[in-house]
Amino acid sequence: MKKYSLFSLARNAFSHHQNWQPAWRNPEPKPAYDVLIVGGGGHGLATAYYLAKEHGISNVAVLEKGWIGGGNTGRNTTIVRSNYLWDEAAQLYEKSLQLWEGLSQDINYNVMFSQRGVFNLAHTLQDVRDVQRRVHANLLNGVDSEWVPVDRLKQMIPILNVSSDARYPVLGASLQRRGGVARHDAVAWGFARAADARGVDIIQNCEVTGIRREGGQVVGVDTTRGAISARKIGVVTAGNSSVLAAMADLRFPIDSHPLQALVSEPLKPILDTVVMSNAVHGYVSQSDKGELVIGAGIDAYTGYGQRGSPHIIEGNLAAIKELFPMFSRVRMLRQWGGIVDTCPDACPIISKTPVSGLYFNCGWGTGGFKATPGSGWVFAHTIARDQPHSLNAPFSLERFVTGHLIDEHGAAGVAH
Amino acid sequence: MLQIDCPWCGPRDETEFSYGGEAHIVRPSDPDATSDEAWADYLFMRTNPRGRHAEQWCHAHGCRRWFNVVRDTVSYRIEAVYRIGGQGPGGSHDPA
């Protein structure tokens, strides 16, 4: 793989950028691999990359039923933060945030990680107490976090409506300055290119249709491009996790829901940070192209249709307009849905399973993008060593039997 | 938005209803004698199928009664609506 640099940019300019090497190969699947990763989204590609980089396992294939990054990796609102309430979650997401901070250099691909800060608004006295509790918990876990009173908030985000006449007045916010956004497509492409450079085969248009087992041990998968053998298989398929689990006769505590997002027409720079509100359920940032990137909530019902209901967006935009009255006449350009795998405790499952050699990384629900590098890092460890890293040990499938849930629902400002 | 045919009130907009998840999950009759695994299966594990799904809805802003729906989770088309304890249209996820 040729390294991207200022010099390579200049060199390729001489040939009118016609001779760039493809970012990754497009190999035919081999009959057998040491490890198969099912799902070519950010988490799966990151897993493959860290398997090769951290554990020296490069005889790996990533199997993707569509094209890489075409699922939730390309459908989210790109927010990155680590200000979770509970120790287990804070440490997992903080590991991920630390990886984000060096990611562009590590994979030699500009993921446009922009630490522009993330605000979580409080609208009621109970919100204020909850947010301040979370700020203190974050500080005890070494996660940067601060409480911003409403007068200072108005100075930092002048266009935010902090009037006491608002339907849900803003009383303050938490701020994580190291949080921000990243370019979601670049994350998929960058991990794909870096994994490919270390020998990983990225196989697109290859849907897994069955998981082969012999005596409680996985031995391979059936795909639309033929059978492929492997004695270690990591499944990272987000909304389709229950479908893959059923192929191995497993039942998971997961419900799949449509989650929508939308972007506006491009505007001049107006919002230089990320603003999230759980109470009114809206979150917004502005992309480098100038579009407002807005996230909505999930549809109540389970679904795999990759589209959501208009009334969800209506409620969402009402909240955005209440927070930012000046956006009232902005036109929306595109709207789309992705399928998120929600867990009862709003925390992921990164775990071994009762089937030997079969590992699952799922249940990220509405907020998996921020965890992409950390998720891949701990999942690679889990697969390579056949045991979880201390960071993801609490996120086992067994916690639903032991009752040791990590209840981040509402507690951590869990929106997305 | 879905249009749901409430068995008591007739067709109404989805926003009048609340969703109650997978139908026909039976609470173990003797929790004290139920293993942790079986209890976890009852409490947390879900079929979450890609396709036909028997599920519960409540007409929260209408008659406030619960009922069952068979809906396709990909097309979102509603195949059948029937009362609690009533007979579903048959199929793998319907009551025996």
Coordinates of C-alpha atoms in Angstrom, one line a residue, chain A residues 240 242-243 251-256 258 300-305 307 309-311 344 400-401 405, chain B residues 1-2 14-15 19 36-37 40-41 44-50 53 55 57 71 73-76:
Chain A
N240 CA -29.3 -8.1 11.8
S242 CA -30.7 -11.6 15.9
V243 CA -30.9 -13.0 12.3
R251 CA -31.5 -16.1 21.1
F252 CA -30.4 -12.6 21.9
P253 CA -31.9 -9.9 24.1
I254 CA -32.1 -7.6 21.1
D255 CA -34.8 -5.7 19.4
S256 CA -34.1 -4.1 16.0
P258 CA -35.5 1.9 12.6
A300 CA -41.5 2.3 18.6
Y301 CA -42.0 -0.9 16.7
T302 CA -39.3 -3.4 15.6
G303 CA -38.4 -3.3 12.0
Y304 CA -35.7 -4.1 9.4
G305 CA -37.0 -1.8 6.7
R307 CA -36.8 3.6 6.8
S309 CA -42.0 7.2 10.1
P310 CA -42.6 10.8 9.2
H311 CA -44.2 11.6 12.6
P344 CA -32.5 -3.8 27.4
F400 CA -28.6 -11.1 31.2
V401 CA -28.6 -14.3 33.2
L405 CA -26.8 -5.2 33.7
Chain B
M1 CA -47.0 5.9 9.8
L2 CA -48.9 2.7 10.2
E14 CA -50.3 4.6 14.7
T15 CA -49.7 7.6 16.9
Y19 CA -46.1 -0.7 21.2
D36 CA -31.7 -18.2 35.9
E37 CA -31.3 -19.2 32.3
A40 CA -33.4 -14.6 31.4
D41 CA -35.0 -16.2 28.4
F44 CA -34.9 -10.5 28.0
M45 CA -34.5 -12.9 25.0
R46 CA -36.5 -12.1 21.9
T47 CA -37.2 -13.7 18.6
N48 CA -36.8 -10.3 16.7
P49 CA -37.4 -12.0 13.4
R50 CA -36.8 -10.5 10.0
H53 CA -43.8 -11.0 13.8
E55 CA -46.6 -8.4 18.6
W57 CA -50.1 -3.1 20.7
R71 CA -46.9 -7.6 11.0
T73 CA -40.9 -6.4 9.9
V74 CA -39.5 -5.6 6.5
S75 CA -42.5 -4.4 4.5
Y76 CA -44.3 -3.2 7.8

